[in-house]
Amino acid sequence: MKLLHTSDWHLGRVFHNVSLLEDQAFILDQIIAYATDQQVDAVLIAGDIFDRAVPPSSAMTLLDDTLHRLTQIHNIPVILISGNHDSAERLAFGARSLSNQNLHIFHNIKDSNQAVTLTDTKGHGAEFYGIAYHAPEQVRSQFDIPVKTFDEAHTFLVQRILETPKNTDFRILLSHCFVDGAQECDSERPLAIGGADRVSAGPMKAFDYVALGHLHGQQKRGAEHIRYSGSPLKYSFSEERHNKAVTLVELSIDLPPVITQLPLTPLRNMRTLEGEMNALMAAGQNDPHSSDFLAITLTDKHALLDAMAKLRTVYPNVLQLEKTFLQNSHGTQHANKALQHNEQAMFADFFKEATGEMMDDGQKKYIANLLDQIHHEQTGGEA
């Protein structure tokens, strides 16, 4: 049996005030192509389908189109669960009717021990179970048991599934959770404060494959067959070095699963650049990927007027700009003097660029006195 595992689409996400919907549509086309080329028996989506509980209509349209192409045009079953970014109730609208149309949605933890059973062309059967995102208080309330932690709640739901008789060749779990020890990144929303959201991998080892969602970097936790597919797109500059992919899983009786990462190519990559303005402007003229989303750090030692606008003439999607010239240490008399000297130089450079003239001695003295006053007030009058 062949499965395609993906998660964390975050449809409708806006990054630095830029909609990523076009980039998401581009990547979903690749996922559909992999599903059809590999002739998979099911596509598993492990939560965070949307980026927020009430997604924009354009994101809903994109999801509808994607699921229609998979389930109706290509006749590939899709099994998905809701994540912490989703509204479980909204995502599951029409779920009972859609289950007859190749689309199976797990959204209620009370139904997490109710399997979706599929059979491949060779007659091999698999039971799919889904644990949607949940907090401990939901498990306490719905099952009237005294669980206190995310781990206790998740372990209870996993064991509840494992207590059901296995009637097919394979048993697969989808879960949206944070497995202890996994690597996180900046674009993920914490499930709880202080590490309280961690759950154990151990109880999930009994499954033939575990399709995890929530973390955006592809990784395995606890065993080879317990995996995060990662998000299909980079959603922060902290993910610059991620190699985004979908996970192809091939299950065979009495053999460990064969797991392959199928690479995804973004419409626009997410990169960081560093250097002086003139060098970056020159490089941008011949950069074949100049439309990528960029975070740029300028290392020029002088002030620059309207640096972002200038950079965007060659790199139209610069989204973040930092200047090392302004990143000086504070806290010592020597450091503060160095900072004040740099600030005076910055004012002089800015004045020259704005007016085309050099500051005279009186203007320099005025700026120096003004900076003295500002630093005196910031340090509470300390020398």
Tab-separated table of C-alpha atoms in Angstrom:
chain	number	residue	atom	x	y	z
A	1	MET	CA	0.000	0.000	0.000
A	2	LYS	CA	1.279	3.445	-0.973
A	3	LEU	CA	0.521	6.573	1.039
A	4	LEU	CA	1.441	10.234	0.582
A	5	HIS	CA	1.881	12.105	3.880
A	6	THR	CA	1.728	15.909	4.059
A	7	SER	CA	0.680	18.489	6.644
A	8	ASP	CA	0.682	22.141	7.692
A	9	TRP	CA	-0.489	23.708	4.458
A	10	HIS	CA	-1.578	26.878	6.311
A	11	LEU	CA	-3.704	28.001	3.384
A	12	GLY	CA	-4.363	31.731	3.518
A	13	ARG	CA	-1.166	32.622	5.355
A	14	VAL	CA	0.087	36.187	5.013
A	15	PHE	CA	3.815	36.742	5.550
A	16	HIS	CA	5.050	40.303	6.140
A	17	ASN	CA	1.753	41.547	4.648
A	18	VAL	CA	2.221	39.436	1.501
A	19	SER	CA	-0.346	36.739	0.641
A	20	LEU	CA	1.234	33.345	-0.021
A	21	LEU	CA	-1.814	31.898	-1.766
A	22	GLU	CA	-0.219	31.891	-5.215
A	23	ASP	CA	2.829	30.100	-3.796
A	24	GLN	CA	0.585	27.600	-2.007
A	25	ALA	CA	-1.381	26.829	-5.183
A	26	PHE	CA	1.916	26.257	-7.013
A	27	ILE	CA	3.087	23.740	-4.402
A	28	LEU	CA	-0.279	21.942	-4.173
A	29	ASP	CA	-0.083	21.269	-7.914
A	30	GLN	CA	3.151	19.389	-7.238
A	31	ILE	CA	1.575	17.374	-4.427
A	32	ILE	CA	-1.292	16.352	-6.715
A	33	ALA	CA	1.215	15.395	-9.428
A	34	TYR	CA	3.161	13.198	-6.991
A	35	ALA	CA	-0.049	11.527	-5.801
A	36	THR	CA	-1.076	10.645	-9.349
A	37	ASP	CA	2.399	9.734	-10.662
A	38	GLN	CA	3.072	7.458	-7.685
A	39	GLN	CA	-0.450	5.991	-7.893
A	40	VAL	CA	-0.881	6.294	-4.137
A	41	ASP	CA	-3.765	4.610	-2.361
A	42	ALA	CA	-4.434	7.610	-0.103
A	43	VAL	CA	-3.221	11.125	0.723
A	44	LEU	CA	-2.862	11.886	4.443
A	45	ILE	CA	-3.022	15.516	5.626
A	46	ALA	CA	-2.040	15.798	9.304
A	47	GLY	CA	-3.659	19.086	10.291
A	48	ASP	CA	-3.287	22.868	9.991
A	49	ILE	CA	-5.010	22.878	6.643
A	50	PHE	CA	-5.793	26.568	7.056
A	51	ASP	CA	-3.723	29.255	8.745
A	52	ARG	CA	-6.537	30.530	10.944
A	53	ALA	CA	-9.895	29.427	12.249
A	54	VAL	CA	-11.836	31.696	9.860
A	55	PRO	CA	-9.855	31.501	6.602
A	56	PRO	CA	-10.329	33.882	3.676
A	57	SER	CA	-12.676	32.706	0.943
A	58	SER	CA	-9.776	32.435	-1.513
A	59	ALA	CA	-8.080	29.875	0.754
A	60	MET	CA	-11.317	27.883	1.013
A	61	THR	CA	-11.645	27.904	-2.771
A	62	LEU	CA	-8.072	26.628	-3.158
A	63	LEU	CA	-8.706	23.771	-0.718
A	64	ASP	CA	-11.973	22.870	-2.419
A	65	ASP	CA	-10.260	22.761	-5.815
A	66	THR	CA	-7.351	20.675	-4.502
A	67	LEU	CA	-9.558	18.119	-2.756
A	68	HIS	CA	-11.870	17.891	-5.785
A	69	ARG	CA	-8.959	17.134	-8.083
A	70	LEU	CA	-7.593	14.448	-5.753
A	71	THR	CA	-10.814	12.721	-4.711
A	72	GLN	CA	-13.043	13.136	-7.768
A	73	ILE	CA	-10.869	13.640	-10.839
A	74	HIS	CA	-8.061	11.254	-9.795
A	75	ASN	CA	-10.162	9.059	-7.472
A	76	ILE	CA	-7.580	9.181	-4.654
A	77	PRO	CA	-8.977	8.995	-1.107
A	78	VAL	CA	-7.924	11.832	1.202
A	79	ILE	CA	-7.817	11.469	4.990
A	80	LEU	CA	-7.258	14.618	7.044
A	81	ILE	CA	-7.394	15.844	10.614
A	82	SER	CA	-7.834	19.323	12.036
A	83	GLY	CA	-4.866	21.121	13.606
A	84	ASN	CA	-4.486	23.874	16.169
A	85	HIS	CA	-4.785	26.578	13.476
A	86	ASP	CA	-8.027	25.108	12.126
A	87	SER	CA	-11.563	25.410	13.377
A	88	ALA	CA	-12.443	21.728	13.670
A	89	GLU	CA	-16.167	22.371	13.234
A	90	ARG	CA	-15.769	24.555	10.134
A	91	LEU	CA	-13.255	22.199	8.535
A	92	ALA	CA	-15.585	19.247	9.108
A	93	PHE	CA	-18.678	20.833	7.550
A	94	GLY	CA	-20.363	18.132	5.483
A	95	ALA	CA	-17.924	15.450	6.661
A	96	ARG	CA	-20.555	12.700	6.907
A	97	SER	CA	-21.651	13.198	3.308
A	98	LEU	CA	-18.134	13.673	2.004
A	99	SER	CA	-16.995	10.345	3.473
A	100	ASN	CA	-18.887	8.720	0.592
A	101	GLN	CA	-16.919	10.865	-1.854
A	102	ASN	CA	-13.354	9.769	-0.957
A	103	LEU	CA	-12.868	12.512	1.646
A	104	HIS	CA	-12.543	11.489	5.305
A	105	ILE	CA	-12.195	14.147	8.025
A	106	PHE	CA	-11.288	13.435	11.660
A	107	HIS	CA	-12.240	16.421	13.794
A	108	ASN	CA	-13.895	15.068	16.940
A	109	ILE	CA	-11.684	13.203	19.435
A	110	LYS	CA	-14.706	11.123	20.479
A	111	ASP	CA	-14.560	9.502	17.038
A	112	SER	CA	-10.790	8.967	17.064
A	113	ASN	CA	-11.201	5.196	17.611
A	114	GLN	CA	-13.515	4.880	14.601
A	115	ALA	CA	-11.422	3.669	11.672
A	116	VAL	CA	-11.569	4.596	8.027
A	117	THR	CA	-10.814	1.354	6.182
A	118	LEU	CA	-9.324	1.346	2.691
A	119	THR	CA	-8.230	-1.511	0.409
A	120	ASP	CA	-5.590	-1.240	-2.301
A	121	THR	CA	-5.692	-2.860	-5.748
A	122	LYS	CA	-3.917	-5.958	-4.399
A	123	GLY	CA	-6.505	-6.522	-1.724
A	124	HIS	CA	-4.416	-5.290	1.212
A	125	GLY	CA	-6.451	-3.412	3.783
A	126	ALA	CA	-5.524	-0.582	6.146
A	127	GLU	CA	-7.295	1.054	9.066
A	128	PHE	CA	-6.736	4.786	9.438
A	129	TYR	CA	-7.276	6.587	12.735
A	130	GLY	CA	-7.065	10.333	13.320
A	131	ILE	CA	-6.424	12.296	16.496
A	132	ALA	CA	-7.289	15.916	15.792
A	133	TYR	CA	-5.580	18.636	17.810
A	134	HIS	CA	-6.915	18.726	21.352
A	135	ALA	CA	-6.110	20.169	24.761
A	136	PRO	CA	-6.176	18.091	27.984
A	137	GLU	CA	-9.345	19.800	29.208
A	138	GLN	CA	-11.214	18.561	26.125
A	139	VAL	CA	-10.298	14.962	26.932
A	140	ARG	CA	-11.240	15.456	30.595
A	141	SER	CA	-14.593	16.869	29.598
A	142	GLN	CA	-15.554	14.415	26.869
A	143	PHE	CA	-14.369	11.220	28.586
A	144	ASP	CA	-14.688	12.194	32.249
A	145	ILE	CA	-11.159	11.068	33.123
A	146	PRO	CA	-8.591	12.938	35.293
A	147	VAL	CA	-5.903	13.640	32.684
A	148	LYS	CA	-3.891	16.787	33.414
A	149	THR	CA	-1.206	17.017	30.733
A	150	PHE	CA	-1.050	16.928	26.954
A	151	ASP	CA	0.936	13.686	27.220
A	152	GLU	CA	-1.637	11.981	29.442
A	153	ALA	CA	-4.481	13.086	27.165
A	154	HIS	CA	-2.750	11.977	23.967
A	155	THR	CA	-1.647	8.655	25.479
A	156	PHE	CA	-5.238	7.946	26.556
A	157	LEU	CA	-6.525	8.542	23.015
A	158	VAL	CA	-3.777	6.397	21.455
A	159	GLN	CA	-4.390	3.499	23.847
A	160	ARG	CA	-8.119	3.779	23.224
A	161	ILE	CA	-7.430	3.171	19.526
A	162	LEU	CA	-5.037	0.281	20.186
A	163	GLU	CA	-7.686	-1.463	22.287
A	164	THR	CA	-9.880	-1.849	19.195
A	165	PRO	CA	-9.362	-5.140	17.303
A	166	LYS	CA	-7.146	-4.936	14.237
A	167	ASN	CA	-9.010	-6.403	11.261
A	168	THR	CA	-6.732	-5.447	8.369
A	169	ASP	CA	-3.077	-5.732	7.341
A	170	PHE	CA	-2.043	-2.238	8.443
A	171	ARG	CA	-2.958	0.286	11.114
A	172	ILE	CA	-2.073	3.954	10.478
A	173	LEU	CA	-2.429	6.940	12.796
A	174	LEU	CA	-2.681	10.644	11.958
A	175	SER	CA	-2.021	13.010	14.863
A	176	HIS	CA	-1.468	16.738	15.242
A	177	CYS	CA	0.787	17.137	18.263
A	178	PHE	CA	4.277	18.068	19.527
A	179	VAL	CA	6.329	14.930	20.148
A	180	ASP	CA	8.918	15.407	22.878
A	181	GLY	CA	12.433	16.168	21.599
A	182	ALA	CA	11.346	17.297	18.145
A	183	GLN	CA	12.884	20.380	16.513
A	184	GLU	CA	10.683	23.441	16.181
A	185	CYS	CA	11.025	26.706	14.245
A	186	ASP	CA	9.744	30.283	14.359
A	187	SER	CA	6.643	29.845	12.196
A	188	GLU	CA	4.851	27.387	14.497
A	189	ARG	CA	2.319	28.551	17.044
A	190	PRO	CA	3.078	27.104	20.531
A	191	LEU	CA	0.427	24.715	21.825
A	192	ALA	CA	1.163	25.576	25.465
A	193	ILE	CA	3.667	27.494	27.586
A	194	GLY	CA	6.915	26.089	28.977
A	195	GLY	CA	7.026	22.754	27.179
A	196	ALA	CA	3.738	21.508	28.669
A	197	ASP	CA	2.542	20.594	25.163
A	198	ARG	CA	5.006	17.705	24.664
A	199	VAL	CA	3.726	14.153	24.172
A	200	SER	CA	5.578	10.818	24.178
A	201	ALA	CA	6.341	8.860	21.021
A	202	GLY	CA	6.345	5.509	22.831
A	203	PRO	CA	2.601	4.766	22.789
A	204	MET	CA	2.505	5.302	18.999
A	205	LYS	CA	5.128	2.681	18.121
A	206	ALA	CA	2.507	-0.060	17.768
A	207	PHE	CA	1.159	1.514	14.551
A	208	ASP	CA	2.529	0.561	11.143
A	209	TYR	CA	2.941	4.260	10.311
A	210	VAL	CA	2.273	7.511	12.175
A	211	ALA	CA	1.649	10.659	10.103
A	212	LEU	CA	2.345	13.650	12.328
A	213	GLY	CA	1.534	17.321	11.842
A	214	HIS	CA	2.306	20.609	13.617
A	215	LEU	CA	6.093	20.966	13.237
A	216	HIS	CA	7.343	22.466	9.976
A	217	GLY	CA	10.642	20.612	9.646
A	218	GLN	CA	10.526	17.034	8.332
A	219	GLN	CA	11.829	14.638	10.998
A	220	LYS	CA	11.262	11.316	12.709
A	221	ARG	CA	10.609	10.922	16.444
A	222	GLY	CA	11.007	7.779	18.519
A	223	ALA	CA	11.064	5.370	15.561
A	224	GLU	CA	11.596	5.392	11.797
A	225	HIS	CA	7.875	5.110	11.111
A	226	ILE	CA	6.773	8.004	13.385
A	227	ARG	CA	7.265	11.079	11.204
A	228	TYR	CA	6.576	14.730	10.585
A	229	SER	CA	6.301	15.452	6.858
A	230	GLY	CA	6.945	19.140	7.569
A	231	SER	CA	5.188	22.030	5.872
A	232	PRO	CA	5.329	22.066	2.052
A	233	LEU	CA	6.498	25.701	2.065
A	234	LYS	CA	8.897	27.762	4.152
A	235	TYR	CA	6.880	29.983	6.446
A	236	SER	CA	9.704	31.875	8.189
A	237	PHE	CA	13.302	32.812	7.478
A	238	SER	CA	14.313	30.358	10.215
A	239	GLU	CA	13.332	27.626	7.724
A	240	GLU	CA	15.790	28.830	5.072
A	241	ARG	CA	17.816	25.606	5.194
A	242	HIS	CA	14.803	23.273	5.251
A	243	ASN	CA	14.400	20.959	2.271
A	244	LYS	CA	10.650	20.890	1.847
A	245	ALA	CA	9.049	17.652	0.691
A	246	VAL	CA	6.127	15.291	0.943
A	247	THR	CA	6.618	11.830	2.420
A	248	LEU	CA	5.930	8.725	0.323
A	249	VAL	CA	5.249	5.634	2.459
A	250	GLU	CA	5.189	2.118	1.007
A	251	LEU	CA	3.785	-0.537	3.349
A	252	SER	CA	4.420	-4.257	2.919
A	253	ILE	CA	3.293	-7.109	5.138
A	254	ASP	CA	5.934	-8.206	7.703
A	255	LEU	CA	8.435	-5.612	6.430
A	256	PRO	CA	9.313	-2.143	7.744
A	257	PRO	CA	7.846	0.691	5.678
A	258	VAL	CA	9.890	2.165	2.857
A	259	ILE	CA	9.919	5.935	3.331
A	260	THR	CA	10.987	8.391	0.615
A	261	GLN	CA	11.045	12.189	0.686
A	262	LEU	CA	9.747	13.678	-2.563
A	263	PRO	CA	11.173	17.204	-2.973
A	264	LEU	CA	8.993	20.256	-3.550
A	265	THR	CA	10.135	23.292	-5.532
A	266	PRO	CA	8.677	26.664	-4.419
A	267	LEU	CA	7.498	29.369	-6.753
A	268	ARG	CA	9.557	31.785	-4.649
A	269	ASN	CA	12.131	30.591	-2.152
A	270	MET	CA	12.772	32.217	1.232
A	271	ARG	CA	16.381	33.397	1.626
A	272	THR	CA	18.633	35.676	3.660
A	273	LEU	CA	21.329	37.875	2.119
A	274	GLU	CA	24.039	39.982	3.722
A	275	GLY	CA	26.437	42.541	2.297
A	276	GLU	CA	26.955	46.144	1.298
A	277	MET	CA	24.306	47.949	-0.683
A	278	ASN	CA	26.336	48.392	-3.891
A	279	ALA	CA	27.382	44.742	-3.960
A	280	LEU	CA	23.835	43.526	-3.383
A	281	MET	CA	22.430	45.844	-6.042
A	282	ALA	CA	24.984	44.567	-8.561
A	283	ALA	CA	24.288	40.919	-7.675
A	284	GLY	CA	20.553	41.470	-7.989
A	285	GLN	CA	20.898	42.525	-11.616
A	286	ASN	CA	21.934	38.970	-12.574
A	287	ASP	CA	20.286	36.902	-9.834
A	288	PRO	CA	18.008	34.319	-11.551
A	289	HIS	CA	16.031	34.041	-8.319
A	290	SER	CA	15.653	37.762	-7.650
A	291	SER	CA	11.905	37.344	-7.007
A	292	ASP	CA	12.506	35.183	-3.910
A	293	PHE	CA	11.269	36.388	-0.525
A	294	LEU	CA	14.312	37.952	1.134
A	295	ALA	CA	15.568	39.110	4.491
A	296	ILE	CA	18.574	41.361	3.891
A	297	THR	CA	21.216	42.544	6.326
A	298	LEU	CA	23.172	45.604	5.168
A	299	THR	CA	26.760	45.885	6.369
A	300	ASP	CA	27.444	49.429	5.114
A	301	LYS	CA	29.212	51.643	7.678
A	302	HIS	CA	27.277	54.753	6.742
A	303	ALA	CA	23.649	55.794	6.662
A	304	LEU	CA	21.551	54.944	3.609
A	305	LEU	CA	18.508	56.888	2.485
A	306	ASP	CA	15.449	54.784	1.569
A	307	ALA	CA	17.440	51.536	1.398
A	308	MET	CA	14.362	49.307	1.112
A	309	ALA	CA	13.027	51.102	-1.965
A	310	LYS	CA	16.398	50.902	-3.684
A	311	LEU	CA	16.801	47.186	-2.963
A	312	ARG	CA	13.318	46.462	-4.248
A	313	THR	CA	14.249	47.778	-7.694
A	314	VAL	CA	16.304	44.570	-8.137
A	315	TYR	CA	14.799	42.361	-5.413
A	316	PRO	CA	11.050	43.120	-5.526
A	317	ASN	CA	10.211	40.819	-2.591
A	318	VAL	CA	12.533	42.117	0.113
A	319	LEU	CA	10.389	41.641	3.210
A	320	GLN	CA	12.828	42.320	6.041
A	321	LEU	CA	15.766	44.716	6.294
A	322	GLU	CA	18.376	45.033	9.036
A	323	LYS	CA	21.477	47.207	9.297
A	324	THR	CA	24.522	46.037	11.239
A	325	PHE	CA	25.537	49.692	11.453
A	326	LEU	CA	22.793	50.135	14.058
A	327	GLN	CA	23.499	46.904	15.955
A	328	ASN	CA	25.945	48.085	18.587
A	329	SER	CA	26.312	46.856	22.130
A	330	HIS	CA	25.129	48.926	25.073
A	331	GLY	CA	26.016	48.989	28.746
A	332	THR	CA	29.599	50.238	28.985
A	333	GLN	CA	31.044	53.720	28.765
A	334	HIS	CA	33.318	52.628	25.910
A	335	ALA	CA	30.432	51.039	24.012
A	336	ASN	CA	28.235	54.090	24.482
A	337	LYS	CA	30.953	56.406	23.190
A	338	ALA	CA	31.428	54.159	20.154
A	339	LEU	CA	27.670	54.125	19.587
A	340	GLN	CA	27.471	57.918	19.817
A	341	HIS	CA	30.323	58.294	17.338
A	342	ASN	CA	28.509	55.982	14.887
A	343	GLU	CA	25.283	57.910	15.365
A	344	GLN	CA	27.013	61.199	14.619
A	345	ALA	CA	28.483	59.673	11.476
A	346	MET	CA	25.049	58.354	10.521
A	347	PHE	CA	23.500	61.819	10.853
A	348	ALA	CA	26.303	63.305	8.770
A	349	ASP	CA	25.833	60.684	6.024
A	350	PHE	CA	22.087	61.137	6.039
A	351	PHE	CA	22.401	64.918	5.834
A	352	LYS	CA	24.758	64.636	2.863
A	353	GLU	CA	22.515	62.176	1.006
A	354	ALA	CA	19.380	64.224	1.667
A	355	THR	CA	20.766	67.694	0.897
A	356	GLY	CA	23.855	67.022	-1.207
A	357	GLU	CA	25.939	69.100	1.240
A	358	MET	CA	28.272	68.414	4.156
A	359	MET	CA	27.220	69.356	7.701
A	360	ASP	CA	29.063	72.426	8.990
A	361	ASP	CA	30.713	72.579	12.435
A	362	GLY	CA	27.691	74.200	14.055
A	363	GLN	CA	25.362	71.491	12.818
A	364	LYS	CA	27.749	68.762	13.971
A	365	LYS	CA	27.961	70.339	17.414
A	366	TYR	CA	24.179	70.592	17.632
A	367	ILE	CA	23.761	66.884	16.785
A	368	ALA	CA	26.485	65.901	19.279
A	369	ASN	CA	24.787	67.850	22.085
A	370	LEU	CA	21.411	66.364	21.183
A	371	LEU	CA	22.815	62.825	21.289
A	372	ASP	CA	24.483	63.568	24.645
A	373	GLN	CA	21.135	64.645	26.038
A	374	ILE	CA	19.325	61.573	24.699
A	375	HIS	CA	21.894	59.108	26.080
A	376	HIS	CA	21.970	60.946	29.412
A	377	GLU	CA	18.188	60.491	29.731
A	378	GLN	CA	18.318	56.818	28.640
A	379	THR	CA	20.959	55.934	31.240
A	380	GLY	CA	19.260	57.817	34.057
A	381	GLY	CA	22.061	60.327	34.331
A	382	GLU	CA	24.836	57.722	34.688
A	383	ALA	CA	28.214	58.565	33.249
